[in-house]
Amino acid sequence: MPRRLVILGSTGSIGTQALEVISASNGELVPVALSAASDWEGLIRQAIAYGVRRIALADADAAARASEAWTDGEVVSGPDWPIELIAGSDCEIVLNAIVGSAGLLATVATLGEGIHLALANKESLVVGGELVRQLAEATGATIIPVDSEHSALHQLLAAERPGSVEQLVLTASGGPFRGRRRAELVDVTVAQALAHPTWSMGGKITIDSATLMNKGLEVIEAHHLFGTAYDQIEVIVHPQSIVHALVRLCDGASLAHLGYPDMRVPISYALHHPDRVDVPVGALDLAALGALTFEPPDTDTFACLRLAREAGRTGGTAPCTLNAANEVAVHAFLQDRLGFLGIAAVIEETLDRLPAGDLHSFESLIEADAEARAVAAELVARRAAAA
Ligand code: NAD
Ligand code: MG
């Protein structure tokens, strides 16, 4: 039976690679709805190429233009577009490949409908935390991670009894500035920060990789996905990005997941689960690689990793505040309104100013997100004026 999929964020880095995986599936995977923020022309091209009849655009103007230009199907828009698109699409799996906390509503809509979620949008789990988990448990929907490290852990943990796992280890490439001290990061440019050594990804996650915030978000993501305590989640830097994750077991054995850095592998795993299908990546040639190296992360220089761990341990609205301040700061850095070291500084000060509250509802998250964005924007503006 073909599997019907909704692909959210289909015009992005993960979204386009997901469409490649779908093309290679010989009709086993069928996209029935696609979405993007504002690139309506690109989205319509994808809809035509894949025979999709429902699309959604988050941006109202883009949606209006798409409706005029494309009459072969339905264009969904408005603030609740994820609910309308997902609930009305008769699908088995939603791939959430939206970037940022804008993906939270889609995660909630998917799990609320009891539909399985292939999750690339780590921010929705960071922000929504226990509420997202509880919703999945209540409806019986499963979350299969697309993030490469978590996909690796999902595979490594599948055969283990929970009691025998002592530690999860996430690897980080270290990003383009690995080995540098703080003083050497003062003047780094956007182009330098966007030049990731091993992975080709969207702009926001590439900057998160350069600050190590990406790994911080992934620690929180792993905590919620696998129900693992923070002191049992370790991060090590591994510049070659061949080992994606490890689990340490109680008997002294450790299991590792290896592969070339290619997101089509975890995307395929999530969309075809529990089956495995061929993905056109070369066979892993360890002899050609020669050496795999590992080192501890430098959390003095890359403060974002420390800040994320602290916010995760604090819990409540703290991870939401951390994430919102990070999105504002990264956006400002990409527009040259904030220096590289200013990213961590803005996040830390936002967290200091806004004490964590309890997480009782998704509404409380939306409020915390908006409040943190306002504070972070003010801090960015103040730093820009002082510079
Ligand atoms: P991207 O910027 O390349 O694409 C983002 C997609 O989301 C686009 O289709 C865009 O139109 C859409 N979008 C952006 N803002 C939106 C909004 N406000 N509302 C609705 N749609 C919106 O990003 P990406 O690199 O593909 O990353 C997507 C997610 O996957 C992120 O959460 C990222 O952390 C995660 N992820 C990405 C990679 C990777 O290799 N790119 C790896 C692991 C995890
Ligand atoms: Mg990752």
mmCIF file of C-alpha atoms and ligand atoms in Angstrom, residues 7-17 35-39 43 46 56-59 81-82 95-103 106 119-124 146-150 199-206 208-209 214 217-218 221 262-264 266-267 327, ligand 1:
data_model
loop_
_atom_site.group_PDB
_atom_site.id
_atom_site.type_symbol
_atom_site.label_atom_id
_atom_site.label_comp_id
_atom_site.label_asym_id
_atom_site.label_seq_id
_atom_site.Cartn_x
_atom_site.Cartn_y
_atom_site.Cartn_z
ATOM 1 C CA ILE A 7 5.748 17.448 3.515
ATOM 2 C CA LEU A 8 5.921 20.724 5.462
ATOM 3 C CA GLY A 9 8.802 23.014 4.475
ATOM 4 C CA SER A 10 9.123 21.174 1.160
ATOM 5 C CA THR A 11 11.126 23.982 -0.485
ATOM 6 C CA GLY A 12 13.919 23.851 2.120
ATOM 7 C CA SER A 13 17.057 21.761 2.455
ATOM 8 C CA ILE A 14 15.364 18.819 4.210
ATOM 9 C CA GLY A 15 12.153 19.241 2.199
ATOM 10 C CA THR A 16 13.834 18.967 -1.206
ATOM 11 C CA GLN A 17 15.905 15.969 -0.091
ATOM 12 C CA SER A 35 3.984 23.734 2.272
ATOM 13 C CA ALA A 36 6.412 26.644 2.339
ATOM 14 C CA ALA A 37 6.733 30.041 3.977
ATOM 15 C CA SER A 38 6.528 32.366 0.955
ATOM 16 C CA ASP A 39 8.205 30.824 -2.115
ATOM 17 C CA LEU A 43 6.018 25.402 -4.254
ATOM 18 C CA GLN A 46 6.933 21.091 -6.810
ATOM 19 C CA ALA A 56 -0.112 25.773 1.963
ATOM 20 C CA LEU A 57 1.776 29.043 2.261
ATOM 21 C CA ALA A 58 2.311 30.648 5.651
ATOM 22 C CA ASP A 59 2.649 34.086 4.078
ATOM 23 C CA TRP A 81 -3.001 26.535 8.036
ATOM 24 C CA PRO A 82 -1.181 23.500 9.528
ATOM 25 C CA LEU A 95 7.273 15.323 7.719
ATOM 26 C CA ASN A 96 7.800 18.541 9.637
ATOM 27 C CA ALA A 97 10.772 20.248 7.944
ATOM 28 C CA ILE A 98 9.809 23.812 8.844
ATOM 29 C CA VAL A 99 12.604 25.815 10.464
ATOM 30 C CA GLY A 100 12.205 27.391 13.897
ATOM 31 C CA SER A 101 9.461 27.464 16.513
ATOM 32 C CA ALA A 102 7.045 28.294 13.670
ATOM 33 C CA GLY A 103 6.950 24.493 13.335
ATOM 34 C CA ALA A 106 2.342 21.723 12.836
ATOM 35 C CA LEU A 119 10.406 15.259 12.848
ATOM 36 C CA ALA A 120 13.184 17.408 11.410
ATOM 37 C CA ASN A 121 11.902 20.533 13.175
ATOM 38 C CA LYS A 122 13.807 19.991 16.439
ATOM 39 C CA GLU A 123 12.748 23.435 17.669
ATOM 40 C CA SER A 124 9.153 22.250 18.218
ATOM 41 C CA VAL A 146 14.968 12.941 11.164
ATOM 42 C CA ASP A 147 17.878 14.731 12.845
ATOM 43 C CA SER A 148 20.846 12.493 11.966
ATOM 44 C CA GLU A 149 22.111 11.965 15.532
ATOM 45 C CA HIS A 150 18.640 11.141 16.844
ATOM 46 C CA TRP A 199 26.956 19.188 6.138
ATOM 47 C CA SER A 200 25.070 21.281 3.568
ATOM 48 C CA MET A 201 21.959 22.699 5.310
ATOM 49 C CA GLY A 202 19.621 25.687 5.599
ATOM 50 C CA GLY A 203 21.037 29.001 6.875
ATOM 51 C CA LYS A 204 19.646 28.962 10.406
ATOM 52 C CA ILE A 205 20.851 25.486 11.369
ATOM 53 C CA THR A 206 24.236 26.208 9.762
ATOM 54 C CA ASP A 208 23.472 27.058 14.993
ATOM 55 C CA SER A 209 26.192 24.556 14.087
ATOM 56 C CA ASN A 214 22.514 23.180 17.306
ATOM 57 C CA LEU A 217 19.055 22.048 20.985
ATOM 58 C CA GLU A 218 19.814 18.414 20.152
ATOM 59 C CA GLU A 221 15.630 17.052 21.739
ATOM 60 C CA ASP A 262 23.939 12.616 3.933
ATOM 61 C CA MET A 263 20.494 13.591 5.210
ATOM 62 C CA ARG A 264 18.737 11.365 2.688
ATOM 63 C CA PRO A 266 17.812 9.562 8.085
ATOM 64 C CA ILE A 267 14.976 11.010 5.953
ATOM 65 C CA GLU A 327 16.156 32.688 16.507
HETATM 66 P P1 NAD B 1 15.515 25.599 5.324
HETATM 67 O O1 NAD B 1 15.634 27.004 5.764
HETATM 68 O O2 NAD B 1 16.343 25.108 4.205
HETATM 69 O O3 NAD B 1 13.965 25.289 4.961
HETATM 70 C C1 NAD B 1 12.931 25.655 5.819
HETATM 71 C C2 NAD B 1 11.564 25.365 5.200
HETATM 72 O O4 NAD B 1 10.560 25.842 6.114
HETATM 73 C C3 NAD B 1 11.310 26.089 3.877
HETATM 74 O O5 NAD B 1 10.495 25.288 3.061
HETATM 75 C C4 NAD B 1 10.557 27.344 4.296
HETATM 76 O O6 NAD B 1 9.732 27.864 3.264
HETATM 77 C C5 NAD B 1 9.734 26.824 5.463
HETATM 78 N N1 NAD B 1 9.462 27.863 6.469
HETATM 79 C C6 NAD B 1 10.329 28.779 6.980
HETATM 80 N N2 NAD B 1 9.715 29.576 7.866
HETATM 81 C C7 NAD B 1 8.422 29.178 7.923
HETATM 82 C C8 NAD B 1 7.284 29.635 8.648
HETATM 83 N N3 NAD B 1 7.352 30.678 9.488
HETATM 84 N N4 NAD B 1 6.123 28.972 8.471
HETATM 85 C C9 NAD B 1 6.045 27.941 7.602
HETATM 86 N N5 NAD B 1 7.076 27.480 6.879
HETATM 87 C C10 NAD B 1 8.252 28.091 7.042
HETATM 88 O O7 NAD B 1 15.748 24.714 6.657
HETATM 89 P P2 NAD B 1 16.336 23.233 6.756
HETATM 90 O O8 NAD B 1 17.803 23.294 6.849
HETATM 91 O O9 NAD B 1 15.684 22.346 5.762
HETATM 92 O O10 NAD B 1 15.849 22.829 8.227
HETATM 93 C C11 NAD B 1 14.494 22.489 8.518
HETATM 94 C C12 NAD B 1 14.434 21.886 9.918
HETATM 95 O O11 NAD B 1 15.164 20.656 9.910
HETATM 96 C C13 NAD B 1 15.083 22.761 10.998
HETATM 97 O O12 NAD B 1 14.370 22.614 12.182
HETATM 98 C C14 NAD B 1 16.472 22.152 11.158
HETATM 99 O O13 NAD B 1 17.000 22.344 12.456
HETATM 100 C C15 NAD B 1 16.176 20.679 10.908
HETATM 101 N N6 NAD B 1 17.330 19.919 10.430
HETATM 102 C C16 NAD B 1 17.895 20.232 9.235
HETATM 103 C C17 NAD B 1 18.992 19.520 8.775
HETATM 104 C C18 NAD B 1 19.598 19.822 7.421
HETATM 105 O O14 NAD B 1 20.473 19.074 6.977
HETATM 106 N N7 NAD B 1 19.173 20.854 6.715
HETATM 107 C C19 NAD B 1 19.521 18.490 9.554
HETATM 108 C C20 NAD B 1 18.919 18.183 10.786
HETATM 109 C C21 NAD B 1 17.813 18.908 11.198
#
